[in-house]
PDB file of C-alpha atoms in Angstrom:
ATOM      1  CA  UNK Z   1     155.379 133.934   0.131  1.00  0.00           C
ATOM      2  CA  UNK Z   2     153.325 131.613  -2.188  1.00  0.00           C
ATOM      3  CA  UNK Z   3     154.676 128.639  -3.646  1.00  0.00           C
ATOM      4  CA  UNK Z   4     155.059 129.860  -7.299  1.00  0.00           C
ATOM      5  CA  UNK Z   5     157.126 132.708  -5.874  1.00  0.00           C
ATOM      6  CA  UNK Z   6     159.241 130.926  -4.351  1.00  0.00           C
ATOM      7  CA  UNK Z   7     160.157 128.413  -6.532  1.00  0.00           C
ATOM      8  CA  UNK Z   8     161.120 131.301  -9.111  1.00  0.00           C
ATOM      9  CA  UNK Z   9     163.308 133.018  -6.045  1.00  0.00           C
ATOM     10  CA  UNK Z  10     167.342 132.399  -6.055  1.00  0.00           C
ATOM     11  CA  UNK Z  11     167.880 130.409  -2.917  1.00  0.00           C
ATOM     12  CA  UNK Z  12     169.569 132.340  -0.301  1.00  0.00           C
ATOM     13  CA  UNK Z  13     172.170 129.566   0.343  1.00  0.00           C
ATOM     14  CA  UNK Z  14     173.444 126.718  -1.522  1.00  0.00           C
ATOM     15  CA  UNK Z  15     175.749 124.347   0.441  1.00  0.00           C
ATOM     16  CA  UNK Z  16     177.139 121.529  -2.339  1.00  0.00           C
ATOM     17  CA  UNK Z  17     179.183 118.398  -1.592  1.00  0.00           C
ATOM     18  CA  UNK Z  18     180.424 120.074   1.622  1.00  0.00           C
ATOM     19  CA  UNK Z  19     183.487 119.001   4.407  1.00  0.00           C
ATOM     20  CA  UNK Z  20     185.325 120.753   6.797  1.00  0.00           C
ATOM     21  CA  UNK Z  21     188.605 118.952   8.686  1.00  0.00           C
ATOM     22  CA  UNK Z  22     189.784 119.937  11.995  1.00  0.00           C
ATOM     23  CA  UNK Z  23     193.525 118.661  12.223  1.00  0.00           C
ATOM     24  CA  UNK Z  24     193.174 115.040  11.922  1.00  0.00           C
ATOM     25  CA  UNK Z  25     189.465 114.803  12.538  1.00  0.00           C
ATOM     26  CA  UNK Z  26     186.322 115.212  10.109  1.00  0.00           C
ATOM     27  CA  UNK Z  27     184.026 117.545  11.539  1.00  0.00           C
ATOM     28  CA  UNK Z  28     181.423 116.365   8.742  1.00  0.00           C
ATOM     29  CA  UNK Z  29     181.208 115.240   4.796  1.00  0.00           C
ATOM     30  CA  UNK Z  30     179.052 115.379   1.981  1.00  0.00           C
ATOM     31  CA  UNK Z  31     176.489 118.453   3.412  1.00  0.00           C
ATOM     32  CA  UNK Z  32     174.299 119.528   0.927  1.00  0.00           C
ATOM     33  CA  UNK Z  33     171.670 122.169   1.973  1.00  0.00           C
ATOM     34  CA  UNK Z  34     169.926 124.621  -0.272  1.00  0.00           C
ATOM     35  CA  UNK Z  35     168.068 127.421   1.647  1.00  0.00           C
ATOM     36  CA  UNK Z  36     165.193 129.682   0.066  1.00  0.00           C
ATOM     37  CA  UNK Z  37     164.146 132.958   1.168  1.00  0.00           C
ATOM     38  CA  UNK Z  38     161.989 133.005   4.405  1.00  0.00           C
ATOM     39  CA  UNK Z  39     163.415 129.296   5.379  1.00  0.00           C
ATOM     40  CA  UNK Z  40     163.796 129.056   9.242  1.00  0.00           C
ATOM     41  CA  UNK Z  41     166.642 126.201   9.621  1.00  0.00           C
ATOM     42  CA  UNK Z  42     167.838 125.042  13.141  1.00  0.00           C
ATOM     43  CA  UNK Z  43     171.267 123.419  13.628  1.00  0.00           C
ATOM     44  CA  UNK Z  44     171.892 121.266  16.578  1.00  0.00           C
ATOM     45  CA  UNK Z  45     174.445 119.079  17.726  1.00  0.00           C
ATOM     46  CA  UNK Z  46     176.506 118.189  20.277  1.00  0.00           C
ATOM     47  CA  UNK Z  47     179.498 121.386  21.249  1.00  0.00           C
ATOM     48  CA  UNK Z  48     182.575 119.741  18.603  1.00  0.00           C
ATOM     49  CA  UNK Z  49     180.263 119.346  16.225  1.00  0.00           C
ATOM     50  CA  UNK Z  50     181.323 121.544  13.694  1.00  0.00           C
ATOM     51  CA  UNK Z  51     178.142 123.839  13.915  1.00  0.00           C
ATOM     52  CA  UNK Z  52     180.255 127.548  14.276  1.00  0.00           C
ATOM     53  CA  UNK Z  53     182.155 126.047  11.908  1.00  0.00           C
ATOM     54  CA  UNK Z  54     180.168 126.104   9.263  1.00  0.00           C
ATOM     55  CA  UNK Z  55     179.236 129.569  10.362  1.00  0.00           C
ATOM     56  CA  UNK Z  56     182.330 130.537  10.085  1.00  0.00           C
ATOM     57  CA  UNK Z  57     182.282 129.078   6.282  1.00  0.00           C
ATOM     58  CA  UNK Z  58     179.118 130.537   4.984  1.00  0.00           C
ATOM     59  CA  UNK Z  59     181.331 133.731   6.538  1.00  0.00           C
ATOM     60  CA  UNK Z  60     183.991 132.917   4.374  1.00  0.00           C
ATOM     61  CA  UNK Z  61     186.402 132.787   7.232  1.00  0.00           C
ATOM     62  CA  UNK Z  62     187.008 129.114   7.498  1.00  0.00           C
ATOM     63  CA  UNK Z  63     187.996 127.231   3.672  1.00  0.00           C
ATOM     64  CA  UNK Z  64     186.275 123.678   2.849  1.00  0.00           C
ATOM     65  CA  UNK Z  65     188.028 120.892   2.961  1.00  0.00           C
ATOM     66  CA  UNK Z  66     185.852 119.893  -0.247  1.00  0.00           C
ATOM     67  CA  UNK Z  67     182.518 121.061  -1.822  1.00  0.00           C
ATOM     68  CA  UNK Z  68     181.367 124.936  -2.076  1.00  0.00           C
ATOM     69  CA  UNK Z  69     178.875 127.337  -0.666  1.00  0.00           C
ATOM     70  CA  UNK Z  70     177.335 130.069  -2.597  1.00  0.00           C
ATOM     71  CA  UNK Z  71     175.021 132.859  -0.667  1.00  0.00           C
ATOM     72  CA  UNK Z  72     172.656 134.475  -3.188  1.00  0.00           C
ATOM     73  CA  UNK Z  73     174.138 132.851  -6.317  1.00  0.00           C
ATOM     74  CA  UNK Z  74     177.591 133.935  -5.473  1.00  0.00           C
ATOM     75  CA  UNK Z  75     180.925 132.708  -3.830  1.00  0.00           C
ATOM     76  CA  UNK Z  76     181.346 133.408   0.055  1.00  0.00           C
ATOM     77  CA  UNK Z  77     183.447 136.123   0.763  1.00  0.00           C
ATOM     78  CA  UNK Z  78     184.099 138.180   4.075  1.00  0.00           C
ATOM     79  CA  UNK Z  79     182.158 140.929   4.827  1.00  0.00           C
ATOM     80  CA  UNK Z  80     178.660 140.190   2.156  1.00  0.00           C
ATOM     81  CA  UNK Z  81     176.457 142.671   3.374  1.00  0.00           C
ATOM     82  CA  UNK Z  82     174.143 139.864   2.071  1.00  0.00           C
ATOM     83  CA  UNK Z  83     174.651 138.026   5.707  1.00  0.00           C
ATOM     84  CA  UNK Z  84     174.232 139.249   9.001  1.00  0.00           C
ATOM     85  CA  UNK Z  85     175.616 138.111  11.764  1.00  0.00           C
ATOM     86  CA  UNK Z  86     174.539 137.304  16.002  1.00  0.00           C
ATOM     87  CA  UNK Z  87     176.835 135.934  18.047  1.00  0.00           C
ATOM     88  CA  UNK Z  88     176.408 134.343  21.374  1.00  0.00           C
ATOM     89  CA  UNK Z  89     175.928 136.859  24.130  1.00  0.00           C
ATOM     90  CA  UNK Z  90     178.769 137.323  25.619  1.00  0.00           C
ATOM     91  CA  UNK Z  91     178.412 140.501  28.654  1.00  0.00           C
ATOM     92  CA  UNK Z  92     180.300 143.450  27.708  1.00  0.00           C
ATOM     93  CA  UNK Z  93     183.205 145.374  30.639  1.00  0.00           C
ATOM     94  CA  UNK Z  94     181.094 146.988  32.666  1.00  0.00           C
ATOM     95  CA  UNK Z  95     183.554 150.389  31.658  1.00  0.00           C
ATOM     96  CA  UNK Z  96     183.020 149.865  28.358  1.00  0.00           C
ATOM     97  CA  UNK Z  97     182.179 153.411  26.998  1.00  0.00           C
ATOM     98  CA  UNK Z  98     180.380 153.104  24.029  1.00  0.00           C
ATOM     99  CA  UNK Z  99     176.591 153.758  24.404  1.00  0.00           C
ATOM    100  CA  UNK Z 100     173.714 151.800  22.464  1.00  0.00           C
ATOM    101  CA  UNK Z 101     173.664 153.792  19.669  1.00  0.00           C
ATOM    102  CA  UNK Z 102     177.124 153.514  18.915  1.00  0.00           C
ATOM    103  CA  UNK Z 103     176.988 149.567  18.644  1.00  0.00           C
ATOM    104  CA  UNK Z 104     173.936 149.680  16.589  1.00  0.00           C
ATOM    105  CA  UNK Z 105     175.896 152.759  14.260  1.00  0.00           C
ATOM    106  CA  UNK Z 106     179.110 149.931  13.554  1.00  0.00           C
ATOM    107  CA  UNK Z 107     176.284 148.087  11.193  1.00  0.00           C
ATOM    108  CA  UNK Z 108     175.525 150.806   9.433  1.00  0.00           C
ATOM    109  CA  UNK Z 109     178.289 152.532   8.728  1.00  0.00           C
ATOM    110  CA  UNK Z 110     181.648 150.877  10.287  1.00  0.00           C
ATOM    111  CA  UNK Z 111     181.829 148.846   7.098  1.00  0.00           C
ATOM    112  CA  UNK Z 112     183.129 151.593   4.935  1.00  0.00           C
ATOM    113  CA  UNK Z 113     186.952 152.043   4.354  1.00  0.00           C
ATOM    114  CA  UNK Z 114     188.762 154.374   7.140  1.00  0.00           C
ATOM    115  CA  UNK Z 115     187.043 156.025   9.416  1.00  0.00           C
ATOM    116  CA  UNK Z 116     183.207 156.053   9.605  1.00  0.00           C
ATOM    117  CA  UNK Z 117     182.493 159.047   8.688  1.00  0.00           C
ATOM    118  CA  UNK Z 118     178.132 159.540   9.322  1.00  0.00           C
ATOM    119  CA  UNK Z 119     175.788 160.138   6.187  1.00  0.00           C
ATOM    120  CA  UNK Z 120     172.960 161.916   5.981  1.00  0.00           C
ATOM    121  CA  UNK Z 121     170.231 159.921   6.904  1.00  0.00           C
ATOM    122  CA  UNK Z 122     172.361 157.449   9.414  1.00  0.00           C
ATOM    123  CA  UNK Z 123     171.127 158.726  12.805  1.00  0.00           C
ATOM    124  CA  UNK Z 124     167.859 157.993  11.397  1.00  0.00           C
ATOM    125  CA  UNK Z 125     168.462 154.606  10.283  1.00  0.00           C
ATOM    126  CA  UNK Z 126     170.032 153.905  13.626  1.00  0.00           C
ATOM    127  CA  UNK Z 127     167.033 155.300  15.256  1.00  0.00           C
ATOM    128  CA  UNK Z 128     164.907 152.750  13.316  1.00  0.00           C
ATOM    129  CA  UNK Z 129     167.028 149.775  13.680  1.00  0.00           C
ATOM    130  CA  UNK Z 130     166.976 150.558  17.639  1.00  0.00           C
ATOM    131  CA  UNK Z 131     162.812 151.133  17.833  1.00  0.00           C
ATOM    132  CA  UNK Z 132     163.002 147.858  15.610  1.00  0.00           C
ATOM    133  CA  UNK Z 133     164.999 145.716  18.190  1.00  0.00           C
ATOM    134  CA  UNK Z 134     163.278 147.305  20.909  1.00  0.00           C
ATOM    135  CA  UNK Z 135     166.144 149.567  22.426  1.00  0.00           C
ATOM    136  CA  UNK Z 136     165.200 152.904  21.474  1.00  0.00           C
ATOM    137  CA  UNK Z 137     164.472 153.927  25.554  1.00  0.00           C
ATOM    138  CA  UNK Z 138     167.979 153.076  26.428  1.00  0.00           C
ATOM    139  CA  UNK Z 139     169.827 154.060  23.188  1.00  0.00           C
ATOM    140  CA  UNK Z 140     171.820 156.677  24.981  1.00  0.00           C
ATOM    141  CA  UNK Z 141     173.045 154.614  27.970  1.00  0.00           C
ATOM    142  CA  UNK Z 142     176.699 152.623  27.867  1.00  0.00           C
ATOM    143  CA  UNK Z 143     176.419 149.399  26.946  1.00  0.00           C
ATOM    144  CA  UNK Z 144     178.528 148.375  29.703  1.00  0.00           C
ATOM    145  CA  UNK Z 145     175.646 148.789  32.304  1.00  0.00           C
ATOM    146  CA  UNK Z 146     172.918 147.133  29.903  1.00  0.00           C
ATOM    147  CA  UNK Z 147     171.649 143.712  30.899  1.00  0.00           C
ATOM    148  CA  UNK Z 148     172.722 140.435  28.530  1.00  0.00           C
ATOM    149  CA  UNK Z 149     169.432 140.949  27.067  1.00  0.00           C
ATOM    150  CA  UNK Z 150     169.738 144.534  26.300  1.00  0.00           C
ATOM    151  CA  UNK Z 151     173.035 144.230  24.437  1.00  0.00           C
ATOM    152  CA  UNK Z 152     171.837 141.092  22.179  1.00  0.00           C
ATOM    153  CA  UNK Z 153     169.138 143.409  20.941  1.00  0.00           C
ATOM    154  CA  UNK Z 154     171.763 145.734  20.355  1.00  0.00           C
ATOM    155  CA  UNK Z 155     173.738 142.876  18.406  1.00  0.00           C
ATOM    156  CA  UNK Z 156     170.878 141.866  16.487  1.00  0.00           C
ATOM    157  CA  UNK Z 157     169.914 145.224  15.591  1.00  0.00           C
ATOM    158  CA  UNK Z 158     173.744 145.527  14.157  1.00  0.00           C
ATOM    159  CA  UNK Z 159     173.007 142.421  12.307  1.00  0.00           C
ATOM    160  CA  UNK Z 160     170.072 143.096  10.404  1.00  0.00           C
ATOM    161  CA  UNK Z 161     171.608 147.082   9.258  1.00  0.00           C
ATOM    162  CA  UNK Z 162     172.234 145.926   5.811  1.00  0.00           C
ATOM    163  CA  UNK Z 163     169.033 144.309   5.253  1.00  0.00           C
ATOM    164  CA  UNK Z 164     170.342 141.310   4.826  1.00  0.00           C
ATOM    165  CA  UNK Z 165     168.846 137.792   2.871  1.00  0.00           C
ATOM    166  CA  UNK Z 166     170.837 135.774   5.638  1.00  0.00           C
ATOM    167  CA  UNK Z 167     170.869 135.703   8.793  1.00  0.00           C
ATOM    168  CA  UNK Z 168     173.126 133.341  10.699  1.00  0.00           C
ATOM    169  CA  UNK Z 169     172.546 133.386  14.630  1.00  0.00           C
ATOM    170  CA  UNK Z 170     174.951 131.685  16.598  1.00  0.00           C
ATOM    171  CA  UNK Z 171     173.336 130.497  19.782  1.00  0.00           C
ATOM    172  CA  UNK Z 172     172.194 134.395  20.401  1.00  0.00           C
ATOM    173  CA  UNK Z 173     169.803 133.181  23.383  1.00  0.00           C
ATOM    174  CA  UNK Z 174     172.409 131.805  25.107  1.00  0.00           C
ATOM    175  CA  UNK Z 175     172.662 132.913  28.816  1.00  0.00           C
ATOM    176  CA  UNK Z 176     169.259 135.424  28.276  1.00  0.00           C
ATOM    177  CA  UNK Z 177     166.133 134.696  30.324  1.00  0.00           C
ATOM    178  CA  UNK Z 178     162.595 133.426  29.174  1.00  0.00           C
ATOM    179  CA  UNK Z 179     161.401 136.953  28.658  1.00  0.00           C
ATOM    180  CA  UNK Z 180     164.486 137.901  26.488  1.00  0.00           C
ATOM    181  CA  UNK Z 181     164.927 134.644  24.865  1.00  0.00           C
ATOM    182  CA  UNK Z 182     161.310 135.131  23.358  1.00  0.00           C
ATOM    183  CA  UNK Z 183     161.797 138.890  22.650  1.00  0.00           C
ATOM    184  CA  UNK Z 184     165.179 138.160  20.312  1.00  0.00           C
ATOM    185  CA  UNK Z 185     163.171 135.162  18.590  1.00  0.00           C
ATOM    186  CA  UNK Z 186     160.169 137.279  17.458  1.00  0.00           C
ATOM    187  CA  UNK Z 187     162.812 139.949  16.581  1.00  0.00           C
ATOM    188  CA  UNK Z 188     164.573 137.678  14.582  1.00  0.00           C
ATOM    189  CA  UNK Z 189     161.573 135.696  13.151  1.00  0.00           C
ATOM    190  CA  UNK Z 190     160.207 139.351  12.019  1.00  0.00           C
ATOM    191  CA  UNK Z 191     162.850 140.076   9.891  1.00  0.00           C
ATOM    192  CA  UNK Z 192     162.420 136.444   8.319  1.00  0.00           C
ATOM    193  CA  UNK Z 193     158.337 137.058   7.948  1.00  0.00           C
ATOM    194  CA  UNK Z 194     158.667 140.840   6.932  1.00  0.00           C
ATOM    195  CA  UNK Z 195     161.860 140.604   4.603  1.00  0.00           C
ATOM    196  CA  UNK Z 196     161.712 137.261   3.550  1.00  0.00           C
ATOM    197  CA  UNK Z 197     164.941 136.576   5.477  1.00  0.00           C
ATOM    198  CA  UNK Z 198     166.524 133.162   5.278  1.00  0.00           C
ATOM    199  CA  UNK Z 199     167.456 132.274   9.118  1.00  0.00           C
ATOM    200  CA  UNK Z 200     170.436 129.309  10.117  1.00  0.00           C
ATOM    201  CA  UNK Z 201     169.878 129.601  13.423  1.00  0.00           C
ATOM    202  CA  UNK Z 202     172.522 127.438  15.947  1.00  0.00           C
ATOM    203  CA  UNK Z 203     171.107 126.334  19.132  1.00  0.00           C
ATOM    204  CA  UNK Z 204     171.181 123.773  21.911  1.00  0.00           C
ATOM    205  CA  UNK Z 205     167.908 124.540  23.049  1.00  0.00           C
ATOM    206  CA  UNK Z 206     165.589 123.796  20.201  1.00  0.00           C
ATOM    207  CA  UNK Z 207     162.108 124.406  22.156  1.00  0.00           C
ATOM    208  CA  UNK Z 208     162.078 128.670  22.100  1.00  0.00           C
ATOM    209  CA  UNK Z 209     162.158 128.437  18.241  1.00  0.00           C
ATOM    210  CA  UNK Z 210     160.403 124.990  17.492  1.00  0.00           C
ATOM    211  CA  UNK Z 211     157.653 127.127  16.476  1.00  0.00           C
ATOM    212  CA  UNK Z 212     159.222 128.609  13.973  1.00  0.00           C
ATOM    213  CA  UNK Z 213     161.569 126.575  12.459  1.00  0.00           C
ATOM    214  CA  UNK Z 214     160.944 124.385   9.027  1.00  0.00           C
ATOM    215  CA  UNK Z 215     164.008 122.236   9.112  1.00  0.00           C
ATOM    216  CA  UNK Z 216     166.683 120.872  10.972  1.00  0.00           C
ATOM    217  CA  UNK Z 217     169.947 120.248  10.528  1.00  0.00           C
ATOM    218  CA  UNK Z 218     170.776 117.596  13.402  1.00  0.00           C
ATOM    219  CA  UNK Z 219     175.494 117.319  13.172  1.00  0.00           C
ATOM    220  CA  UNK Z 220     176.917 114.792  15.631  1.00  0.00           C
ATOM    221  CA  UNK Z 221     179.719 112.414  15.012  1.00  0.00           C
ATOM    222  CA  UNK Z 222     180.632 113.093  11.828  1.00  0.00           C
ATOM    223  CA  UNK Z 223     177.364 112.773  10.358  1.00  0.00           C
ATOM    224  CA  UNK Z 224     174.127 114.779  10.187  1.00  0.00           C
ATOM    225  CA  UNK Z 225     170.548 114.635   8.990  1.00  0.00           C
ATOM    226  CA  UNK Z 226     168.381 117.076   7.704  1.00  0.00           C
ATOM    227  CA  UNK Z 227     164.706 117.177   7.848  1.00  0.00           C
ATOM    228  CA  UNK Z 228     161.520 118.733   9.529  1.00  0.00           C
ATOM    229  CA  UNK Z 229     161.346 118.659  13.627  1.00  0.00           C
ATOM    230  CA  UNK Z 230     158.971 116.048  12.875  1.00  0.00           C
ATOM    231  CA  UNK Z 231     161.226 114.168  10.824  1.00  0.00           C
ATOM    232  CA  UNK Z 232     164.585 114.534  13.101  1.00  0.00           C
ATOM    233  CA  UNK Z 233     163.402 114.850  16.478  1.00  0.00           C
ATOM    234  CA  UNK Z 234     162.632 111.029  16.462  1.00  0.00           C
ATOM    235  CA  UNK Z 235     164.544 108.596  19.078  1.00  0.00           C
ATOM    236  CA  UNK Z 236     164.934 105.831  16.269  1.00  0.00           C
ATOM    237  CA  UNK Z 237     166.370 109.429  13.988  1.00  0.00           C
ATOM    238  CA  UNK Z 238     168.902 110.441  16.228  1.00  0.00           C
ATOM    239  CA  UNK Z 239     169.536 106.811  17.817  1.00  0.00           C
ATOM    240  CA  UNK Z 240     171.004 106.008  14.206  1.00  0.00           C
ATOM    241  CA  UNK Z 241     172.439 109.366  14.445  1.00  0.00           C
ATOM    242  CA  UNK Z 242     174.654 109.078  17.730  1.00  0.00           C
ATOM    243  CA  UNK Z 243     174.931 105.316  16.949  1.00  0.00           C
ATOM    244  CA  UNK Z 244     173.718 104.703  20.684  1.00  0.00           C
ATOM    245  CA  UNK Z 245     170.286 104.474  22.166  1.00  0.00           C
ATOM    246  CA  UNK Z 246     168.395 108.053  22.226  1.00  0.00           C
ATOM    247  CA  UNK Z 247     165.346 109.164  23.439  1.00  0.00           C
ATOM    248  CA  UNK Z 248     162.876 111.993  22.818  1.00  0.00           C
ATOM    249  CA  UNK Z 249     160.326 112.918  24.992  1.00  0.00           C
ATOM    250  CA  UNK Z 250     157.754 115.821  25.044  1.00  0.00           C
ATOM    251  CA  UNK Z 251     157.194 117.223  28.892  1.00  0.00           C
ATOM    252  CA  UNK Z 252     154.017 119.383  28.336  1.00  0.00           C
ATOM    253  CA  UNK Z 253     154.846 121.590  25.290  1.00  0.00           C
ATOM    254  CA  UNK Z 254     158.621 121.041  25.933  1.00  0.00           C
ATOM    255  CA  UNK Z 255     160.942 118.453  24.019  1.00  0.00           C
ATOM    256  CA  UNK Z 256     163.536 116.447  25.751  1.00  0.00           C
ATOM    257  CA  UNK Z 257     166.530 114.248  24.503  1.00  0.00           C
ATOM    258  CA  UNK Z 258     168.255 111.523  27.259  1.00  0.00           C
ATOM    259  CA  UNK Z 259     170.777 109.944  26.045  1.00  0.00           C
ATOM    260  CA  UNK Z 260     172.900 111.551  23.917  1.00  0.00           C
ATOM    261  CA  UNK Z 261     176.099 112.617  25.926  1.00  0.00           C
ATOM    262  CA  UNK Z 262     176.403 116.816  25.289  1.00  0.00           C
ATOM    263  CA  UNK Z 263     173.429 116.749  23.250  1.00  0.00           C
ATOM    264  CA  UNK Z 264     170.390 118.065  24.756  1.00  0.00           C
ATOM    265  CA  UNK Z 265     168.040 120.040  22.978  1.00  0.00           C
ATOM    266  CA  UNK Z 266     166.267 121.138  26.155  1.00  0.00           C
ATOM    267  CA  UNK Z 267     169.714 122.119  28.081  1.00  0.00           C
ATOM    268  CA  UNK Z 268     171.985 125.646  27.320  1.00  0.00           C
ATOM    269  CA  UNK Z 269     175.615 124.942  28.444  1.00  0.00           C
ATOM    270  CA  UNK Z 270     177.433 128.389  30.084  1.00  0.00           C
ATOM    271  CA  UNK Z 271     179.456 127.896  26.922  1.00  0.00           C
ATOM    272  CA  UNK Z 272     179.985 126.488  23.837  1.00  0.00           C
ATOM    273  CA  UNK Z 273     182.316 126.420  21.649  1.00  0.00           C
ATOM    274  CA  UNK Z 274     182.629 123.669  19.921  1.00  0.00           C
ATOM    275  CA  UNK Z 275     184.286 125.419  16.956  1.00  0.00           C
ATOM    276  CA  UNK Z 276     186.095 128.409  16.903  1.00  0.00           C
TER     277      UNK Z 276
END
């Protein structure tokens, strides 16, 4: 997208004057973060953070404590077909019935009031959405003997069913190997590149997508800052961060951070939340 283009596009997400409280504690204050279409942003930080969270606020399932967020011009609000959604892999029972298909099918049509009833043309959009995330040779199998890897595609290709301008991804390569780890990045970085999807992308493990991504947003103590990888990924940057010394190395093509208790870029805990 050229320059000119985009500075006459909406931005996908405007974040203004933004905090969020948990009990007693402030997760973080005074966020402001406006995101145009085709923006790749990271968000790290340590788990506590506040980084599903704001997730969850962009969803419009957790209220500011102060400040607003708009998502293509307009207030949040649950369920904007504008946003889609990947969670954290999480396996699924190994009894659980549903096949591929089916997961793929709640995107597209399990938004609609009572029962989802299928349209003409559904099957085939299903069909696309699974050649898309690269499931369509195990559509018919129960998701409950898929791999991790094989059910995030599954989750991703339920996310992007509406098309949507937004994607947030909340650490979906967690627990996936190398080979599936790159395979749900390109995924996800097509449907930025082809659609001009804005990506928010939560991870602890920053070197996958550092590619890819043209900002971070770095949340730890309270505070944050908000820059290129160039500009954050700096000891003396995230020493003034954590308020304590921290160091970032580069092993090879890798990046490293020591120092930073719960913070490393480099390392995927089993589990993370930080912010439900």
């Amino acid at each position: 997208m050229s320059a000119e283009v985009a500075r006459e596009a909406e931005p996908v997400l405007e974040i203004a004057g933004a905090a969020l409280r948990r009990g007693d504690s402030e997760l973080w204050s005074g966020l402001d973060l406006t995101v145009e279409p085709g923006e790749f942003i990271a968000v790290l930080g340590p788990s506590g953070s506040g980084k599903t969270t704001l997730m969850r606020a962009i969803l419009g399932l957790q209220p500011l404590s102060a400040g607003s967020i708009r998502v293509a011009g307009q207030p949040v609000q649950r369920g904007n077909p504008r946003i889609g959604y990947i969670p954290q892999q999480r396996p699924l029972p190994p009894d659980t019935s549903m096949r591929a298909r089916d997961v793929v099918a709640l995107g597209v049509n399990g938004t609609r009031f009572g029962l989802p009833i299928p349209r003409r043309g559904d099957r085939a959009r299903v069909d696309a959405l699974l050649e898309g995330v690269g499931a369509a040779h195990f559509a018919d199998r129960r998701v409950g003997l898929l791999s991790g890897g094989e059910q995030q595609r599954l989750r991703v290709g339920q996310a992007l069913a509406d098309e949507p301008t937004l994607l947030l991804c909340d650490e979906p390569l967690s627990n996936l190997d190398l080979a599936n780890q790159v395979g749900v990045t390109e995924i996800i970085d097509r449907q930025r590149r082809e659609r001009d999807a804005a990506v928010l992308f939560v991870t602890h493990d920053i070197n996958p997508i550092l590619g890819r991504v043209d900002r971070i947003l770095y949340i730890a103590g309270g505070r944050f800052v908000l820059g290129t990888p160039d500009e954050v990924l700096q000891s003396r940057v995230l020493t003034d961060l954590y308020g304590t010394p921290v160091f970032v190395l580069r092993a090879g093509d890798r990046l490293v951070v020591v120092g930073a208790p719960d913070a490393q870029p480099h390392h995927e805990h089993d589990h993370d939340e930080d912010d439900a």
